[in-house]
Amino acid sequence: MADGGRREQRAFIGSFTAAGGPGVLTAAMDRGSGALTLLSVVDGVPDPSYLALSPARDMLYAVSETADGAVVAYRVDGDQPESVGPLVSVGGSGPTHLSVFGGHVLTANYGSGSVTALPVRDDGALVGAASSVFQHKGSGPHTRRQQSPHAHQVQPDPSGRWAVSVDLGTDSVRVCALDGGRLTLHREIALRPGSGPRHLAFHPRGEHAYVLNELAPTVTVCRWNALEGSLRPVGETPVLSGVPDGDAYPSGIVVSPDGRFVWTATRGQDVVSVLTPDAVGEGLRLVATVPCGGTWPRALALEPSGRFLYIANERSGDVTWFAVDPDTGVPRRGGSVEVPAASCVVFG
């Protein structure tokens, strides 16, 4: 037990089993150094590439990023997650992200370009069938990557009113309502053609959102109006200094709890970028890039205090942790733990 009788900080790590990953891992986090110690692994679910916790932090949900996409629920009141019920189909292919919203687990299905709502019971288990599958429509100018919709992320907005989904294939962000288990489109916001938006993170004040673009290594800054459910692009900032030397595919974005720093990860260049918003949260400036500690950073995450940053390096097979400088936001490498085909980290 941690100080004050609280449970010790836990991290949960996803991986690609098709590339040699072990499945879903549980690790203990040292609150002083940020170091991770692996505790257990749960296998049996193919490619649990992305994870999300319930609001009460007692349930963990994992996508199975396969052609027959699915979600599985785990109870996490100990060091070994326990499966609760079978895999539940999302009615789409290649789910890459999931979140919990309005008594449902939402998944972004990259392969089929759709978003799914799966009802959750009071005990956190999945009911067993999707209540809604919302199909995106459209395409983009990138001939290889944007021939059809590719929903890459879905999450609730800070107000809890809306489900916001980011689509790499259609260069757009969709705002949906979830009413009676049914997803309905409220508004679709177009971003720059060919930018390929992948992930979005909200500023803690809830008035701005930062959209990380995969096909152009930039962040699009948007104003967010929760009352109207509207998103308005106001600027675009590079996440790399100068022209990339080789491939550059941004993957993940997080914002510090106080809103002073934004971090992104870029595969190919294998770096973490540090950006600072202005006092309003709108003007974004690139201040530094540092090596990610491995190869092909698939995702990055902050632990709840914001003192440590974690990178899931897929191709080098590790999760690396960094101490964040509280004045500059620049991360300093602390160490790493071996996780083959690591894909994501979340904190309980």
JSON list of C-alpha atoms in Angstrom, two decimals, residues 129-300:
[
{"chain": "A", "resi": 129, "resn": "ALA", "atom": "CA", "xyz": [-23.12, -6.28, -27.97]},
{"chain": "A", "resi": 130, "resn": "ALA", "atom": "CA", "xyz": [-22.57, -2.87, -29.52]},
{"chain": "A", "resi": 131, "resn": "SER", "atom": "CA", "xyz": [-25.41, -0.40, -29.05]},
{"chain": "A", "resi": 132, "resn": "SER", "atom": "CA", "xyz": [-24.17, 1.75, -31.95]},
{"chain": "A", "resi": 133, "resn": "VAL", "atom": "CA", "xyz": [-21.63, 1.70, -34.77]},
{"chain": "A", "resi": 134, "resn": "PHE", "atom": "CA", "xyz": [-21.21, 5.12, -36.36]},
{"chain": "A", "resi": 135, "resn": "GLN", "atom": "CA", "xyz": [-19.63, 4.93, -39.82]},
{"chain": "A", "resi": 136, "resn": "HIS", "atom": "CA", "xyz": [-17.41, 7.80, -40.95]},
{"chain": "A", "resi": 137, "resn": "LYS", "atom": "CA", "xyz": [-17.47, 8.87, -44.60]},
{"chain": "A", "resi": 138, "resn": "GLY", "atom": "CA", "xyz": [-15.01, 10.64, -46.85]},
{"chain": "A", "resi": 139, "resn": "SER", "atom": "CA", "xyz": [-11.39, 10.52, -48.02]},
{"chain": "A", "resi": 140, "resn": "GLY", "atom": "CA", "xyz": [-8.31, 12.73, -48.38]},
{"chain": "A", "resi": 141, "resn": "PRO", "atom": "CA", "xyz": [-5.66, 13.66, -50.97]},
{"chain": "A", "resi": 142, "resn": "HIS", "atom": "CA", "xyz": [-2.98, 11.23, -49.77]},
{"chain": "A", "resi": 143, "resn": "THR", "atom": "CA", "xyz": [-3.37, 8.44, -52.33]},
{"chain": "A", "resi": 144, "resn": "ARG", "atom": "CA", "xyz": [-2.05, 5.63, -50.12]},
{"chain": "A", "resi": 145, "resn": "ARG", "atom": "CA", "xyz": [-3.24, 6.58, -46.64]},
{"chain": "A", "resi": 146, "resn": "GLN", "atom": "CA", "xyz": [-6.50, 8.47, -47.25]},
{"chain": "A", "resi": 147, "resn": "GLN", "atom": "CA", "xyz": [-8.56, 6.44, -49.71]},
{"chain": "A", "resi": 148, "resn": "SER", "atom": "CA", "xyz": [-11.22, 5.91, -47.04]},
{"chain": "A", "resi": 149, "resn": "PRO", "atom": "CA", "xyz": [-12.04, 6.89, -43.45]},
{"chain": "A", "resi": 150, "resn": "HIS", "atom": "CA", "xyz": [-9.62, 5.81, -40.71]},
{"chain": "A", "resi": 151, "resn": "ALA", "atom": "CA", "xyz": [-10.89, 6.69, -37.25]},
{"chain": "A", "resi": 152, "resn": "HIS", "atom": "CA", "xyz": [-7.82, 6.72, -35.01]},
{"chain": "A", "resi": 153, "resn": "GLN", "atom": "CA", "xyz": [-9.01, 8.08, -31.65]},
{"chain": "A", "resi": 154, "resn": "VAL", "atom": "CA", "xyz": [-12.24, 8.77, -29.78]},
{"chain": "A", "resi": 155, "resn": "GLN", "atom": "CA", "xyz": [-12.64, 10.39, -26.37]},
{"chain": "A", "resi": 156, "resn": "PRO", "atom": "CA", "xyz": [-15.05, 12.48, -24.31]},
{"chain": "A", "resi": 157, "resn": "ASP", "atom": "CA", "xyz": [-14.54, 16.23, -24.20]},
{"chain": "A", "resi": 158, "resn": "PRO", "atom": "CA", "xyz": [-13.70, 17.77, -20.78]},
{"chain": "A", "resi": 159, "resn": "SER", "atom": "CA", "xyz": [-17.32, 18.77, -20.18]},
{"chain": "A", "resi": 160, "resn": "GLY", "atom": "CA", "xyz": [-18.54, 15.20, -20.61]},
{"chain": "A", "resi": 161, "resn": "ARG", "atom": "CA", "xyz": [-21.15, 16.30, -23.15]},
{"chain": "A", "resi": 162, "resn": "TRP", "atom": "CA", "xyz": [-19.58, 15.08, -26.38]},
{"chain": "A", "resi": 163, "resn": "ALA", "atom": "CA", "xyz": [-17.66, 12.21, -27.94]},
{"chain": "A", "resi": 164, "resn": "VAL", "atom": "CA", "xyz": [-14.87, 13.56, -30.15]},
{"chain": "A", "resi": 165, "resn": "SER", "atom": "CA", "xyz": [-13.33, 11.33, -32.83]},
{"chain": "A", "resi": 166, "resn": "VAL", "atom": "CA", "xyz": [-10.24, 12.01, -34.94]},
{"chain": "A", "resi": 167, "resn": "ASP", "atom": "CA", "xyz": [-10.08, 10.58, -38.47]},
{"chain": "A", "resi": 168, "resn": "LEU", "atom": "CA", "xyz": [-6.75, 10.32, -40.30]},
{"chain": "A", "resi": 169, "resn": "GLY", "atom": "CA", "xyz": [-8.37, 9.31, -43.59]},
{"chain": "A", "resi": 170, "resn": "THR", "atom": "CA", "xyz": [-10.81, 12.20, -43.91]},
{"chain": "A", "resi": 171, "resn": "ASP", "atom": "CA", "xyz": [-8.73, 15.06, -42.41]},
{"chain": "A", "resi": 172, "resn": "SER", "atom": "CA", "xyz": [-11.48, 15.83, -39.94]},
{"chain": "A", "resi": 173, "resn": "VAL", "atom": "CA", "xyz": [-12.69, 15.71, -36.36]},
{"chain": "A", "resi": 174, "resn": "ARG", "atom": "CA", "xyz": [-16.24, 14.63, -35.59]},
{"chain": "A", "resi": 175, "resn": "VAL", "atom": "CA", "xyz": [-18.27, 15.65, -32.57]},
{"chain": "A", "resi": 176, "resn": "CYS", "atom": "CA", "xyz": [-21.01, 13.18, -31.63]},
{"chain": "A", "resi": 177, "resn": "ALA", "atom": "CA", "xyz": [-23.72, 12.94, -29.02]},
{"chain": "A", "resi": 178, "resn": "LEU", "atom": "CA", "xyz": [-24.39, 9.65, -27.23]},
{"chain": "A", "resi": 179, "resn": "ASP", "atom": "CA", "xyz": [-28.11, 9.42, -26.57]},
{"chain": "A", "resi": 180, "resn": "GLY", "atom": "CA", "xyz": [-29.64, 6.19, -25.34]},
{"chain": "A", "resi": 181, "resn": "GLY", "atom": "CA", "xyz": [-26.57, 4.29, -26.47]},
{"chain": "A", "resi": 182, "resn": "ARG", "atom": "CA", "xyz": [-26.75, 5.68, -30.00]},
{"chain": "A", "resi": 183, "resn": "LEU", "atom": "CA", "xyz": [-23.98, 7.83, -31.50]},
{"chain": "A", "resi": 184, "resn": "THR", "atom": "CA", "xyz": [-25.29, 10.69, -33.63]},
{"chain": "A", "resi": 185, "resn": "LEU", "atom": "CA", "xyz": [-23.23, 13.23, -35.54]},
{"chain": "A", "resi": 186, "resn": "HIS", "atom": "CA", "xyz": [-23.44, 16.74, -34.16]},
{"chain": "A", "resi": 187, "resn": "ARG", "atom": "CA", "xyz": [-20.71, 18.41, -36.20]},
{"chain": "A", "resi": 188, "resn": "GLU", "atom": "CA", "xyz": [-17.77, 17.54, -38.47]},
{"chain": "A", "resi": 189, "resn": "ILE", "atom": "CA", "xyz": [-14.79, 19.90, -38.55]},
{"chain": "A", "resi": 190, "resn": "ALA", "atom": "CA", "xyz": [-12.46, 19.91, -41.57]},
{"chain": "A", "resi": 191, "resn": "LEU", "atom": "CA", "xyz": [-8.72, 20.27, -41.01]},
{"chain": "A", "resi": 192, "resn": "ARG", "atom": "CA", "xyz": [-6.04, 21.02, -43.60]},
{"chain": "A", "resi": 193, "resn": "PRO", "atom": "CA", "xyz": [-6.26, 18.51, -46.50]},
{"chain": "A", "resi": 194, "resn": "GLY", "atom": "CA", "xyz": [-3.52, 15.90, -46.31]},
{"chain": "A", "resi": 195, "resn": "SER", "atom": "CA", "xyz": [-2.61, 16.61, -42.69]},
{"chain": "A", "resi": 196, "resn": "GLY", "atom": "CA", "xyz": [-3.84, 13.21, -41.49]},
{"chain": "A", "resi": 197, "resn": "PRO", "atom": "CA", "xyz": [-5.01, 13.95, -37.92]},
{"chain": "A", "resi": 198, "resn": "ARG", "atom": "CA", "xyz": [-4.27, 11.08, -35.53]},
{"chain": "A", "resi": 199, "resn": "HIS", "atom": "CA", "xyz": [-4.77, 12.10, -31.88]},
{"chain": "A", "resi": 200, "resn": "LEU", "atom": "CA", "xyz": [-6.23, 15.03, -29.97]},
{"chain": "A", "resi": 201, "resn": "ALA", "atom": "CA", "xyz": [-5.54, 16.33, -26.45]},
{"chain": "A", "resi": 202, "resn": "PHE", "atom": "CA", "xyz": [-7.49, 19.02, -24.61]},
{"chain": "A", "resi": 203, "resn": "HIS", "atom": "CA", "xyz": [-5.95, 21.86, -22.63]},
{"chain": "A", "resi": 204, "resn": "PRO", "atom": "CA", "xyz": [-6.92, 21.43, -18.95]},
{"chain": "A", "resi": 205, "resn": "ARG", "atom": "CA", "xyz": [-9.02, 24.62, -19.04]},
{"chain": "A", "resi": 206, "resn": "GLY", "atom": "CA", "xyz": [-11.15, 22.92, -21.71]},
{"chain": "A", "resi": 207, "resn": "GLU", "atom": "CA", "xyz": [-11.15, 25.86, -24.12]},
{"chain": "A", "resi": 208, "resn": "HIS", "atom": "CA", "xyz": [-8.54, 24.58, -26.59]},
{"chain": "A", "resi": 209, "resn": "ALA", "atom": "CA", "xyz": [-7.68, 21.28, -28.22]},
{"chain": "A", "resi": 210, "resn": "TYR", "atom": "CA", "xyz": [-4.43, 20.24, -29.85]},
{"chain": "A", "resi": 211, "resn": "VAL", "atom": "CA", "xyz": [-4.71, 17.87, -32.82]},
{"chain": "A", "resi": 212, "resn": "LEU", "atom": "CA", "xyz": [-1.56, 15.93, -33.69]},
{"chain": "A", "resi": 213, "resn": "ASN", "atom": "CA", "xyz": [-1.21, 15.25, -37.42]},
{"chain": "A", "resi": 214, "resn": "GLU", "atom": "CA", "xyz": [0.50, 12.06, -38.63]},
{"chain": "A", "resi": 215, "resn": "LEU", "atom": "CA", "xyz": [0.90, 12.84, -42.35]},
{"chain": "A", "resi": 216, "resn": "ALA", "atom": "CA", "xyz": [2.31, 16.31, -41.65]},
{"chain": "A", "resi": 217, "resn": "PRO", "atom": "CA", "xyz": [4.45, 16.56, -38.48]},
{"chain": "A", "resi": 218, "resn": "THR", "atom": "CA", "xyz": [2.41, 19.38, -36.98]},
{"chain": "A", "resi": 219, "resn": "VAL", "atom": "CA", "xyz": [-0.11, 20.20, -34.25]},
{"chain": "A", "resi": 220, "resn": "THR", "atom": "CA", "xyz": [-3.31, 22.01, -35.22]},
{"chain": "A", "resi": 221, "resn": "VAL", "atom": "CA", "xyz": [-4.48, 24.31, -32.43]},
{"chain": "A", "resi": 222, "resn": "CYS", "atom": "CA", "xyz": [-8.27, 24.59, -32.15]},
{"chain": "A", "resi": 223, "resn": "ARG", "atom": "CA", "xyz": [-10.69, 26.58, -30.02]},
{"chain": "A", "resi": 224, "resn": "TRP", "atom": "CA", "xyz": [-13.23, 24.35, -28.31]},
{"chain": "A", "resi": 225, "resn": "ASN", "atom": "CA", "xyz": [-16.72, 25.48, -27.28]},
{"chain": "A", "resi": 226, "resn": "ALA", "atom": "CA", "xyz": [-18.27, 22.77, -25.10]},
{"chain": "A", "resi": 227, "resn": "LEU", "atom": "CA", "xyz": [-21.66, 24.48, -24.95]},
{"chain": "A", "resi": 228, "resn": "GLU", "atom": "CA", "xyz": [-22.00, 24.46, -28.74]},
{"chain": "A", "resi": 229, "resn": "GLY", "atom": "CA", "xyz": [-19.92, 21.34, -29.36]},
{"chain": "A", "resi": 230, "resn": "SER", "atom": "CA", "xyz": [-17.80, 23.28, -31.87]},
{"chain": "A", "resi": 231, "resn": "LEU", "atom": "CA", "xyz": [-14.13, 23.05, -32.75]},
{"chain": "A", "resi": 232, "resn": "ARG", "atom": "CA", "xyz": [-12.43, 25.82, -34.74]},
{"chain": "A", "resi": 233, "resn": "PRO", "atom": "CA", "xyz": [-8.86, 25.53, -36.09]},
{"chain": "A", "resi": 234, "resn": "VAL", "atom": "CA", "xyz": [-6.81, 28.67, -35.44]},
{"chain": "A", "resi": 235, "resn": "GLY", "atom": "CA", "xyz": [-3.21, 27.67, -36.23]},
{"chain": "A", "resi": 236, "resn": "GLU", "atom": "CA", "xyz": [-0.73, 24.91, -37.02]},
{"chain": "A", "resi": 237, "resn": "THR", "atom": "CA", "xyz": [2.70, 24.42, -35.43]},
{"chain": "A", "resi": 238, "resn": "PRO", "atom": "CA", "xyz": [5.53, 22.05, -36.51]},
{"chain": "A", "resi": 239, "resn": "VAL", "atom": "CA", "xyz": [6.64, 19.46, -33.98]},
{"chain": "A", "resi": 240, "resn": "LEU", "atom": "CA", "xyz": [10.10, 19.19, -35.58]},
{"chain": "A", "resi": 241, "resn": "SER", "atom": "CA", "xyz": [12.75, 21.80, -36.23]},
{"chain": "A", "resi": 242, "resn": "GLY", "atom": "CA", "xyz": [13.44, 22.18, -39.95]},
{"chain": "A", "resi": 243, "resn": "VAL", "atom": "CA", "xyz": [12.74, 19.60, -42.64]},
{"chain": "A", "resi": 244, "resn": "PRO", "atom": "CA", "xyz": [12.66, 16.01, -41.31]},
{"chain": "A", "resi": 245, "resn": "ASP", "atom": "CA", "xyz": [15.64, 13.86, -42.25]},
{"chain": "A", "resi": 246, "resn": "GLY", "atom": "CA", "xyz": [13.77, 10.76, -43.37]},
{"chain": "A", "resi": 247, "resn": "ASP", "atom": "CA", "xyz": [10.40, 9.45, -42.21]},
{"chain": "A", "resi": 248, "resn": "ALA", "atom": "CA", "xyz": [8.42, 11.45, -39.68]},
{"chain": "A", "resi": 249, "resn": "TYR", "atom": "CA", "xyz": [5.15, 10.05, -38.35]},
{"chain": "A", "resi": 250, "resn": "PRO", "atom": "CA", "xyz": [3.82, 11.72, -35.18]},
{"chain": "A", "resi": 251, "resn": "SER", "atom": "CA", "xyz": [2.00, 9.28, -32.93]},
{"chain": "A", "resi": 252, "resn": "GLY", "atom": "CA", "xyz": [0.93, 10.64, -29.55]},
{"chain": "A", "resi": 253, "resn": "ILE", "atom": "CA", "xyz": [0.26, 13.89, -27.70]},
{"chain": "A", "resi": 254, "resn": "VAL", "atom": "CA", "xyz": [-0.21, 14.79, -24.03]},
{"chain": "A", "resi": 255, "resn": "VAL", "atom": "CA", "xyz": [-0.67, 18.05, -22.12]},
{"chain": "A", "resi": 256, "resn": "SER", "atom": "CA", "xyz": [0.67, 18.76, -18.64]},
{"chain": "A", "resi": 257, "resn": "PRO", "atom": "CA", "xyz": [-1.92, 18.98, -15.83]},
{"chain": "A", "resi": 258, "resn": "ASP", "atom": "CA", "xyz": [-1.23, 22.72, -15.47]},
{"chain": "A", "resi": 259, "resn": "GLY", "atom": "CA", "xyz": [-1.41, 23.36, -19.22]},
{"chain": "A", "resi": 260, "resn": "ARG", "atom": "CA", "xyz": [2.13, 24.78, -19.43]},
{"chain": "A", "resi": 261, "resn": "PHE", "atom": "CA", "xyz": [3.58, 22.07, -21.70]},
{"chain": "A", "resi": 262, "resn": "VAL", "atom": "CA", "xyz": [2.57, 19.89, -24.63]},
{"chain": "A", "resi": 263, "resn": "TRP", "atom": "CA", "xyz": [4.59, 16.81, -25.58]},
{"chain": "A", "resi": 264, "resn": "THR", "atom": "CA", "xyz": [4.43, 14.84, -28.82]},
{"chain": "A", "resi": 265, "resn": "ALA", "atom": "CA", "xyz": [6.22, 11.70, -30.06]},
{"chain": "A", "resi": 266, "resn": "THR", "atom": "CA", "xyz": [7.36, 11.21, -33.66]},
{"chain": "A", "resi": 267, "resn": "ARG", "atom": "CA", "xyz": [8.22, 7.83, -35.15]},
{"chain": "A", "resi": 268, "resn": "GLY", "atom": "CA", "xyz": [10.98, 7.65, -37.75]},
{"chain": "A", "resi": 269, "resn": "GLN", "atom": "CA", "xyz": [12.73, 10.62, -36.15]},
{"chain": "A", "resi": 270, "resn": "ASP", "atom": "CA", "xyz": [12.35, 8.82, -32.78]},
{"chain": "A", "resi": 271, "resn": "VAL", "atom": "CA", "xyz": [12.03, 12.00, -30.74]},
{"chain": "A", "resi": 272, "resn": "VAL", "atom": "CA", "xyz": [9.85, 13.63, -28.12]},
{"chain": "A", "resi": 273, "resn": "SER", "atom": "CA", "xyz": [9.03, 17.28, -28.81]},
{"chain": "A", "resi": 274, "resn": "VAL", "atom": "CA", "xyz": [8.30, 19.89, -26.15]},
{"chain": "A", "resi": 275, "resn": "LEU", "atom": "CA", "xyz": [5.92, 22.71, -27.02]},
{"chain": "A", "resi": 276, "resn": "THR", "atom": "CA", "xyz": [4.66, 25.56, -24.87]},
{"chain": "A", "resi": 277, "resn": "PRO", "atom": "CA", "xyz": [1.25, 27.25, -25.19]},
{"chain": "A", "resi": 278, "resn": "ASP", "atom": "CA", "xyz": [0.88, 30.96, -24.58]},
{"chain": "A", "resi": 279, "resn": "ALA", "atom": "CA", "xyz": [-1.04, 32.26, -21.56]},
{"chain": "A", "resi": 280, "resn": "VAL", "atom": "CA", "xyz": [-4.36, 31.77, -23.35]},
{"chain": "A", "resi": 281, "resn": "GLY", "atom": "CA", "xyz": [-3.47, 28.26, -24.54]},
{"chain": "A", "resi": 282, "resn": "GLU", "atom": "CA", "xyz": [-3.67, 29.17, -28.20]},
{"chain": "A", "resi": 283, "resn": "GLY", "atom": "CA", "xyz": [-0.22, 30.14, -29.48]},
{"chain": "A", "resi": 284, "resn": "LEU", "atom": "CA", "xyz": [1.97, 27.02, -29.52]},
{"chain": "A", "resi": 285, "resn": "ARG", "atom": "CA", "xyz": [5.79, 27.17, -29.76]},
{"chain": "A", "resi": 286, "resn": "LEU", "atom": "CA", "xyz": [8.30, 24.34, -30.28]},
{"chain": "A", "resi": 287, "resn": "VAL", "atom": "CA", "xyz": [11.07, 24.69, -27.69]},
{"chain": "A", "resi": 288, "resn": "ALA", "atom": "CA", "xyz": [13.00, 21.38, -27.78]},
{"chain": "A", "resi": 289, "resn": "THR", "atom": "CA", "xyz": [13.25, 17.85, -29.13]},
{"chain": "A", "resi": 290, "resn": "VAL", "atom": "CA", "xyz": [14.97, 14.97, -27.32]},
{"chain": "A", "resi": 291, "resn": "PRO", "atom": "CA", "xyz": [15.58, 11.31, -28.24]},
{"chain": "A", "resi": 292, "resn": "CYS", "atom": "CA", "xyz": [12.71, 9.03, -27.22]},
{"chain": "A", "resi": 293, "resn": "GLY", "atom": "CA", "xyz": [15.03, 6.43, -25.68]},
{"chain": "A", "resi": 294, "resn": "GLY", "atom": "CA", "xyz": [14.24, 3.77, -28.25]},
{"chain": "A", "resi": 295, "resn": "THR", "atom": "CA", "xyz": [12.84, 3.18, -31.72]},
{"chain": "A", "resi": 296, "resn": "TRP", "atom": "CA", "xyz": [9.37, 3.94, -33.13]},
{"chain": "A", "resi": 297, "resn": "PRO", "atom": "CA", "xyz": [7.60, 5.66, -30.20]},
{"chain": "A", "resi": 298, "resn": "ARG", "atom": "CA", "xyz": [4.04, 4.41, -30.59]},
{"chain": "A", "resi": 299, "resn": "ALA", "atom": "CA", "xyz": [2.55, 6.32, -27.67]},
{"chain": "A", "resi": 300, "resn": "LEU", "atom": "CA", "xyz": [3.43, 8.52, -24.72]}
]
